[in-house]
Each structure stands twice: as structure tokens, then as C-alpha cells.
């Protein structure tokens, strides 16, 4: 069992560094506003990030725009920085402009650049929309959101399209109780519990009762979250998606927490053909913690 105590888990973070990717879509702006509401009572540093892909401009285009002989990428970067600053300043101004923020414009593809930026700026959390401006209405998670989550470089809050922050009274944390929970898993969850005085419901699907490992992990969770309102719910079923769906119908949660690793059910839950069974979760933001 991992060696840490409940007091250590429940101590506050230092100032959080939060990355806010945007493609200037309504969906990304909505996710940013969700983050600002979520952390309005917390001292944070926000990084607004926009990635633009490498581009090749035809000679005809350069002539038309008067760009022949000029460094087109430098011009594009400067114009994008100005747009991003105006975008960020406008949103921050709506919230009193009292929080520190930075803008980052980088050339490349978002998932890869997020890994670099997260490391370079010591990012604690990424908040992003589940879909970008080109995602289909039939898509649960856009390609960028899936790839960023599966980079496993940082906790991610994925905010469904048009979801408005309404407080965090209840957190639903499905777990198979097989993971060896580490400090960073529980610290990220405890921070939300502390900030919003939330209740956490740990949901486990049991097939043949708890193993000795699962019993140890249950005790660990009870001890780690002893200072909070915690409920551990054991359900007997064979389909985690059905269990989450049914439980959420009867016990509405404002945040769904999952730990994402290759042995966990995260990918099966979101990328199997029976995805329609959990379509209702499109209305619930997800905090995905990398294992």
C-alpha cells in the first residue's frame, strides 16, 4: 500500500497553473469560462494556448497578400498572438481581470504541443472542451480531447459542449479498486473536494466480491478521504457503463472522476460500439487523472 496519510492528501496546493487550450471555437470558450468559474475562489495562473498547424502558402497567395519576401510564419504567429491576447483579455475581464494569465502561441499539433507546454510551464491541470470547431455532433469526444487525455501528461477536465458550471456538490468516482492509488491521484480529487466542499461517491462494480487487494484499496480510500463526506457503493453487474448510467440517474453528480491507465476501463468505456449506453454522460464534465 502506498505510504501517505489523509492530512498530507488534504493539504492545499500552491498556486495552480492551469492550461486552457483554445481554437477560438464556442466550445473551447465555454470550457474556459467553466474553468474560471470552477476556480474563482482559488489563486491560479492561467495559460491560454493556441496551436496552429504548419502551413505551406502558394506563391499566388503570397502575391495576393503582399507577402513575397516576408517571413509568413512570423507574421501569422504575431497576428495569432494578438488575437489570442484579445480573446483572453476579454474573457478575463468578464471575471474581474484579477487572475494572472499568459498567452502561448505555438506551431504544431495540439496533443504533442500540450505535452511540451505542460512540462515547460509545470502545468497542474488542463481544462478543455470535448469537441473542437470541426467535431461532428455524433462524436462524444473530439480527436484532440481523446489524444490529450491519452498522453497522460497531466490531469484533464473535459467539459461537454455548452455545459455551464453549476457548482460541484457531488463527485462520482467509478473505480475497479485494483489500481495502486498514488499521491497525485488522490491529491487531485481532494483538491476539488476541499475547494467546493463536495461529497464523493466511489462506485465499484463487483463480480464475485472484493479481492484482498481491492479491500486494501478500499481502506486506503476511506482513510485518504476521511476528512470529507465519502460514500463507497458496491454494485453487482457486468457492465460498468450500465452501472454508471443507472447510478447517475438516481444520484446526479456534477463531476465524473476517472483514472486513466492501460489496465483501467476508461478506453473501453468511451470507445466501444455500445457508446450510446452512456450518452447521458455528455452532460457531465470529466476529471481524468493519468495513472
XYZ file of C-alpha atoms in Angstrom:
291
model
C 0.000 0.000 0.000
C 1.250 3.473 -0.867
C 2.636 5.406 2.097
C 0.791 8.684 2.571
C -1.689 9.960 5.106
C -5.004 11.749 4.910
C -3.617 15.024 6.293
C -1.000 15.148 3.540
C -3.631 14.472 0.867
C -5.891 17.202 2.171
C -3.303 19.990 2.437
C -3.884 22.768 -0.145
C -1.867 23.041 -3.335
C 0.335 26.022 -4.005
C -0.908 28.320 -6.761
C -2.341 26.166 -9.511
C -1.101 26.501 -13.081
C -3.987 25.734 -15.437
C -3.696 25.295 -19.198
C -6.634 26.461 -21.329
C -6.317 25.294 -24.953
C -8.465 27.164 -27.442
C -9.180 27.059 -31.159
C -11.393 30.152 -30.721
C -14.499 27.977 -31.010
C -17.564 28.467 -28.832
C -16.913 25.086 -27.284
C -13.386 25.993 -26.183
C -14.562 29.370 -24.868
C -17.266 27.602 -22.863
C -14.667 25.267 -21.326
C -12.506 28.264 -20.390
C -15.417 30.003 -18.691
C -16.153 26.745 -16.853
C -12.560 26.718 -15.558
C -12.778 30.325 -14.382
C -15.997 29.592 -12.506
C -14.604 26.343 -11.114
C -11.517 28.091 -9.693
C -12.891 31.561 -8.987
C -12.147 31.188 -5.271
C -8.639 29.852 -5.885
C -5.362 31.585 -6.644
C -4.417 30.375 -10.118
C -2.179 31.169 -13.042
C -3.936 30.583 -16.360
C -2.176 29.811 -19.634
C -4.213 30.349 -22.798
C -2.802 28.111 -25.534
C -3.440 28.157 -29.272
C -1.726 25.774 -31.677
C -1.644 26.366 -35.395
C -0.507 23.644 -37.799
C 2.478 24.063 -40.103
C 1.248 25.549 -43.394
C 2.550 25.961 -46.928
C 1.392 29.056 -48.791
C 1.284 29.125 -52.580
C 3.229 31.777 -54.450
C -0.060 33.135 -55.808
C -1.379 33.532 -52.267
C 1.794 35.356 -51.198
C 1.493 37.760 -54.132
C -2.192 38.355 -53.405
C -1.482 39.158 -49.751
C 1.693 41.137 -50.423
C 3.794 38.630 -48.521
C 6.507 37.834 -51.052
C 9.921 38.054 -49.394
C 8.468 38.188 -45.898
C 8.553 35.573 -43.146
C 4.967 34.402 -43.370
C 5.112 32.260 -40.252
C 6.386 35.150 -38.137
C 3.514 37.277 -39.424
C 0.990 34.501 -38.769
C 2.353 33.981 -35.260
C 2.211 37.700 -34.449
C -1.361 38.011 -35.731
C -2.416 34.924 -33.778
C -0.808 36.222 -30.582
C -2.723 39.475 -30.919
C -5.972 37.596 -31.485
C -5.315 35.263 -28.549
C -4.455 38.127 -26.209
C -7.653 39.974 -27.136
C -9.636 36.752 -26.685
C -8.066 36.008 -23.283
C -8.268 39.582 -22.025
C -11.954 39.839 -22.942
C -12.820 36.671 -21.027
C -10.642 37.508 -18.023
C -12.119 40.990 -17.911
C -15.562 39.431 -17.553
C -14.291 37.838 -14.333
C -12.760 40.990 -12.881
C -9.370 40.508 -14.564
C -7.911 39.693 -11.160
C -6.255 36.420 -12.066
C -2.851 36.155 -13.655
C -2.750 34.847 -17.202
C -0.303 34.228 -20.028
C -0.765 33.511 -23.707
C 1.085 30.826 -25.648
C 1.001 30.509 -29.431
C 2.895 27.541 -30.848
C 3.241 25.899 -34.219
C 2.425 22.217 -34.304
C -0.310 19.774 -33.407
C -2.179 20.313 -30.160
C -1.685 16.959 -28.362
C 2.084 16.977 -28.947
C 2.486 20.635 -28.046
C 0.432 20.218 -24.871
C 2.919 17.632 -23.621
C 5.778 20.091 -24.160
C 3.956 23.089 -22.703
C 2.773 21.095 -19.682
C 6.342 20.152 -18.832
C 7.877 23.543 -19.626
C 5.390 25.561 -17.548
C 4.771 22.991 -14.780
C 1.063 22.759 -15.544
C -1.113 21.183 -12.838
C -4.331 20.838 -14.827
C -5.723 21.136 -18.355
C -9.314 22.261 -18.923
C -10.648 21.821 -22.447
C -13.841 21.231 -24.397
C -14.712 17.734 -25.505
C -15.050 18.845 -29.116
C -13.374 21.424 -31.316
C -14.892 23.528 -34.031
C -14.830 20.732 -36.638
C -16.089 17.858 -34.479
C -19.287 16.112 -35.548
C -22.386 16.228 -33.373
C -22.197 12.432 -33.351
C -18.749 12.422 -31.772
C -18.611 12.023 -27.987
C -15.028 13.221 -27.595
C -13.195 15.072 -30.349
C -9.888 13.716 -31.586
C -7.850 16.345 -29.751
C -9.555 15.677 -26.419
C -9.026 11.919 -26.750
C -5.371 12.323 -27.700
C -4.631 14.846 -24.950
C -6.231 12.604 -22.325
C -4.304 9.595 -23.566
C -0.980 11.457 -23.488
C -1.373 11.023 -19.714
C 0.847 14.040 -19.036
C -1.491 15.886 -16.692
C -4.992 15.728 -15.173
C -7.613 16.927 -17.648
C -11.099 18.288 -17.072
C -13.090 17.662 -20.252
C -16.116 19.949 -20.435
C -19.085 18.890 -22.577
C -20.366 21.252 -25.214
C -22.499 24.096 -23.781
C -22.189 22.813 -20.183
C -22.489 25.649 -17.662
C -20.811 25.453 -14.277
C -23.359 24.908 -11.506
C -21.209 24.050 -8.539
C -19.717 20.716 -7.516
C -21.932 19.185 -4.870
C -21.384 15.531 -5.762
C -18.447 13.771 -7.383
C -18.855 10.313 -8.885
C -15.653 8.256 -8.907
C -16.050 4.853 -10.601
C -13.155 2.559 -9.718
C -12.365 -1.102 -10.069
C -10.264 -0.737 -6.869
C -7.363 -2.575 -8.496
C -5.203 0.493 -9.054
C -2.401 1.168 -6.586
C -3.563 4.685 -5.819
C -0.748 7.207 -5.652
C -0.408 10.609 -4.054
C -1.149 12.531 -7.255
C -4.315 10.523 -7.946
C -5.911 11.359 -4.628
C -4.443 14.844 -4.262
C -6.170 15.986 -7.455
C -9.503 14.653 -6.223
C -9.070 16.024 -2.696
C -8.374 19.478 -4.077
C -11.805 19.543 -5.720
C -13.483 18.204 -2.569
C -11.793 20.865 -0.489
C -12.459 23.737 -2.859
C -16.176 23.004 -3.305
C -16.949 21.164 -0.052
C -18.221 18.309 -2.184
C -19.345 14.789 -1.428
C -17.588 11.908 -3.179
C -19.302 8.676 -4.174
C -16.865 5.893 -5.049
C -18.639 3.390 -7.273
C -17.303 -0.134 -7.660
C -18.727 -2.899 -9.811
C -18.170 -6.272 -8.210
C -18.449 -9.597 -9.995
C -17.515 -12.058 -7.234
C -16.981 -9.840 -4.210
C -13.839 -7.862 -3.325
C -10.404 -9.410 -3.560
C -7.855 -8.834 -0.797
C -6.186 -6.155 -2.972
C -9.479 -4.389 -3.557
C -10.265 -4.484 0.168
C -6.907 -2.870 0.951
C -7.516 -0.152 -1.625
C -10.990 0.483 -0.240
C -9.485 1.073 3.216
C -6.858 3.364 1.695
C -9.537 5.495 0.039
C -11.583 5.666 3.227
C -8.515 6.833 5.156
C -7.320 9.285 2.492
C -10.719 10.986 2.242
C -11.623 10.684 5.928
C -11.918 14.458 6.269
C -14.565 14.629 3.554
C -18.038 13.237 3.004
C -17.367 9.890 1.342
C -19.621 7.002 0.318
C -18.377 3.749 -1.185
C -21.054 1.992 -3.215
C -20.652 -1.624 -4.349
C -22.849 -2.780 -7.229
C -23.058 -6.238 -8.742
C -23.224 -6.139 -12.532
C -21.211 -6.977 -15.614
C -21.387 -3.683 -17.459
C -19.756 -0.622 -15.921
C -21.439 1.692 -18.428
C -24.879 0.469 -17.342
C -23.978 0.864 -13.676
C -22.737 4.427 -14.145
C -25.808 5.290 -16.184
C -28.230 3.916 -13.602
C -26.397 5.397 -10.642
C -26.167 8.819 -12.238
C -29.905 8.834 -12.923
C -30.643 8.407 -9.229
C -27.685 10.362 -7.804
C -26.877 13.329 -10.018
C -23.212 14.316 -9.990
C -21.619 17.467 -11.346
C -18.223 15.849 -11.938
C -17.206 12.365 -13.010
C -13.672 11.378 -11.977
C -11.706 8.629 -13.669
C -8.149 7.364 -13.518
C -6.822 6.548 -16.961
C -4.316 3.790 -17.480
C -3.944 0.899 -19.869
C -5.387 -1.570 -17.379
C -8.396 0.591 -16.478
C -11.800 0.549 -18.160
C -11.518 4.145 -19.421
C -10.895 3.360 -23.093
C -13.482 0.576 -23.184
C -15.994 2.868 -21.571
C -15.666 5.584 -24.177
C -14.608 3.879 -27.373
C -16.664 0.704 -27.624
C -19.597 0.322 -30.075
C -22.167 0.499 -27.256
C -21.236 4.108 -26.537
C -24.908 5.102 -26.793
C -25.490 3.478 -23.408
C -23.540 6.260 -21.686
C -24.584 9.103 -23.968
C -26.163 10.788 -20.943
C -22.677 11.458 -19.605
C -22.212 14.004 -22.351
C -23.851 16.386 -19.892
C -21.304 15.669 -17.129
C -17.751 17.063 -17.079
C -14.949 14.547 -16.578
C -11.802 14.879 -14.495
C -9.413 12.341 -15.992
C -6.288 11.657 -13.915
C -3.354 9.904 -15.582
C -2.049 6.786 -13.881
